[in-house]
């Protein structure tokens, strides 16, 4: 857990970015003391990964596809019908500890969902870096920064607003309260992007029968065949086309291949 910190300069000398060494099929999970995933990522291609965040005592949040975790320039979420490119007026990575920066995020939808929808939006954000921390978990020397994102207007609603921690070693962002619970790290291989989601759900589901169903399905030959099909179609398409703004759910056949691998369709009851 993040309770005691080694001097940043000391650990930083020996810390290498695991995220920079990932290859397609690799996953990373940040776990709490009960080995429940707090957040994780699955590498689909050099410029795209799936990220998932856990919740307090419930099923995880919907998967999000990103090119990077800290202020992504490409971001998409299938169940929200969201697919966008971001361009920032200033680089948030340039902010020093104790500093703050007002940035303008120019969001461009890829493409607009409706013909009368405005494809571009600009949003001002205030980013503050409060601390840079280093600590050791499961033999990994983790380095990251605590930061806050605020909106310039009162009552503003945006899921990017709040207090967060960016684990730079793994390039994973999670809310500050969840970051304080990090007690272990798990790395491994998943059969496909949805197999990673199934693994995440299996470890977090509060519904025993559902958990058992997911666990049993993941052991079957039919499941492995579906995962191989998804990896060859959905994941391969994202790996080659995500950076250009394309997503798999614009194609019916790929959408169906992804739906067939969903744990919620495999274990509907």
Short mmCIF file of C-alpha atoms in Angstrom, two decimals, residues 140-245:
data_model
loop_
_atom_site.label_atom_id
_atom_site.label_comp_id
_atom_site.label_asym_id
_atom_site.label_seq_id
_atom_site.Cartn_x
_atom_site.Cartn_y
_atom_site.Cartn_z
CA UNK A 140 8.31 -3.62 -8.83
CA UNK A 141 9.69 -0.17 -8.14
CA UNK A 142 6.80 2.12 -9.02
CA UNK A 143 7.10 5.81 -9.80
CA UNK A 144 4.15 8.12 -10.26
CA UNK A 145 2.60 11.50 -9.64
CA UNK A 146 -0.45 12.69 -7.75
CA UNK A 147 -2.46 15.32 -9.57
CA UNK A 148 -5.76 17.18 -9.55
CA UNK A 149 -7.87 18.26 -12.50
CA UNK A 150 -10.37 21.07 -12.04
CA UNK A 151 -12.81 22.82 -14.31
CA UNK A 152 -12.75 26.61 -14.45
CA UNK A 153 -16.51 26.82 -13.82
CA UNK A 154 -18.43 25.87 -10.68
CA UNK A 155 -20.76 22.94 -11.08
CA UNK A 156 -18.83 21.59 -14.04
CA UNK A 157 -19.32 17.87 -14.67
CA UNK A 158 -16.55 15.90 -16.32
CA UNK A 159 -15.23 12.45 -15.42
CA UNK A 160 -11.68 13.79 -15.80
CA UNK A 161 -12.17 16.18 -12.85
CA UNK A 162 -10.92 15.12 -9.41
CA UNK A 163 -7.84 13.74 -7.66
CA UNK A 164 -5.84 11.05 -9.45
CA UNK A 165 -2.58 9.14 -9.39
CA UNK A 166 -0.63 8.28 -12.53
CA UNK A 167 1.48 5.17 -12.09
CA UNK A 168 4.06 6.10 -14.70
CA UNK A 169 5.86 2.75 -14.49
CA UNK A 170 2.76 1.03 -15.91
CA UNK A 171 1.10 4.08 -17.49
CA UNK A 172 -2.12 3.55 -15.53
CA UNK A 173 -4.24 6.33 -14.03
CA UNK A 174 -6.61 5.65 -11.15
CA UNK A 175 -8.50 7.80 -8.63
CA UNK A 176 -6.46 8.86 -5.61
CA UNK A 177 -8.55 6.83 -3.09
CA UNK A 178 -7.99 3.66 -5.15
CA UNK A 179 -4.27 4.41 -5.55
CA UNK A 180 -3.85 4.45 -1.78
CA UNK A 181 -5.06 0.81 -1.71
CA UNK A 182 -2.41 -0.58 -4.10
CA UNK A 183 -0.91 -3.61 -2.36
CA UNK A 184 0.21 -5.86 -5.22
CA UNK A 185 0.92 -5.97 -8.94
CA UNK A 186 0.10 -8.82 -11.30
CA UNK A 187 1.33 -9.15 -14.87
CA UNK A 188 0.52 -11.83 -17.39
CA UNK A 189 -0.97 -12.78 -20.75
CA UNK A 190 -4.61 -12.76 -21.83
CA UNK A 191 -6.06 -14.45 -24.90
CA UNK A 192 -7.68 -11.25 -26.21
CA UNK A 193 -8.99 -7.89 -25.04
CA UNK A 194 -12.31 -9.34 -23.86
CA UNK A 195 -10.50 -12.22 -22.16
CA UNK A 196 -8.71 -9.56 -20.13
CA UNK A 197 -12.08 -8.01 -19.26
CA UNK A 198 -13.37 -11.47 -18.28
CA UNK A 199 -10.33 -11.99 -16.06
CA UNK A 200 -10.95 -8.59 -14.44
CA UNK A 201 -14.67 -9.30 -13.91
CA UNK A 202 -13.94 -12.78 -12.56
CA UNK A 203 -11.74 -11.23 -9.87
CA UNK A 204 -14.14 -8.42 -8.91
CA UNK A 205 -17.69 -9.70 -9.34
CA UNK A 206 -19.80 -9.60 -6.14
CA UNK A 207 -22.18 -12.24 -7.65
CA UNK A 208 -20.89 -15.78 -6.89
CA UNK A 209 -22.94 -17.58 -9.58
CA UNK A 210 -21.81 -15.09 -12.21
CA UNK A 211 -18.19 -15.43 -11.12
CA UNK A 212 -18.42 -19.22 -11.34
CA UNK A 213 -19.95 -19.01 -14.81
CA UNK A 214 -17.19 -16.71 -16.08
CA UNK A 215 -14.50 -18.95 -14.58
CA UNK A 216 -15.97 -22.09 -16.16
CA UNK A 217 -16.49 -20.47 -19.57
CA UNK A 218 -12.86 -19.33 -19.70
CA UNK A 219 -11.73 -22.97 -19.45
CA UNK A 220 -13.71 -24.25 -22.47
CA UNK A 221 -12.38 -24.83 -26.02
CA UNK A 222 -15.29 -22.82 -27.47
CA UNK A 223 -14.28 -19.79 -25.40
CA UNK A 224 -10.67 -20.05 -26.53
CA UNK A 225 -11.81 -20.25 -30.16
CA UNK A 226 -13.90 -17.09 -29.72
CA UNK A 227 -10.94 -15.34 -28.10
CA UNK A 228 -8.67 -16.31 -30.98
CA UNK A 229 -11.23 -14.96 -33.46
CA UNK A 230 -11.50 -11.70 -31.53
CA UNK A 231 -7.74 -11.29 -31.36
CA UNK A 232 -7.41 -11.89 -35.11
CA UNK A 233 -10.26 -9.53 -36.05
CA UNK A 234 -11.20 -6.93 -33.43
CA UNK A 235 -7.83 -6.56 -31.72
CA UNK A 236 -5.84 -6.71 -34.96
CA UNK A 237 -8.06 -4.00 -36.46
CA UNK A 238 -7.58 -1.73 -33.45
CA UNK A 239 -3.83 -2.32 -33.44
CA UNK A 240 -3.60 -1.17 -37.06
CA UNK A 241 -6.26 1.54 -37.20
CA UNK A 242 -6.91 3.05 -33.76
CA UNK A 243 -4.33 5.83 -34.10
CA UNK A 244 -5.97 6.89 -37.38
CA UNK A 245 -9.34 7.29 -35.62
#
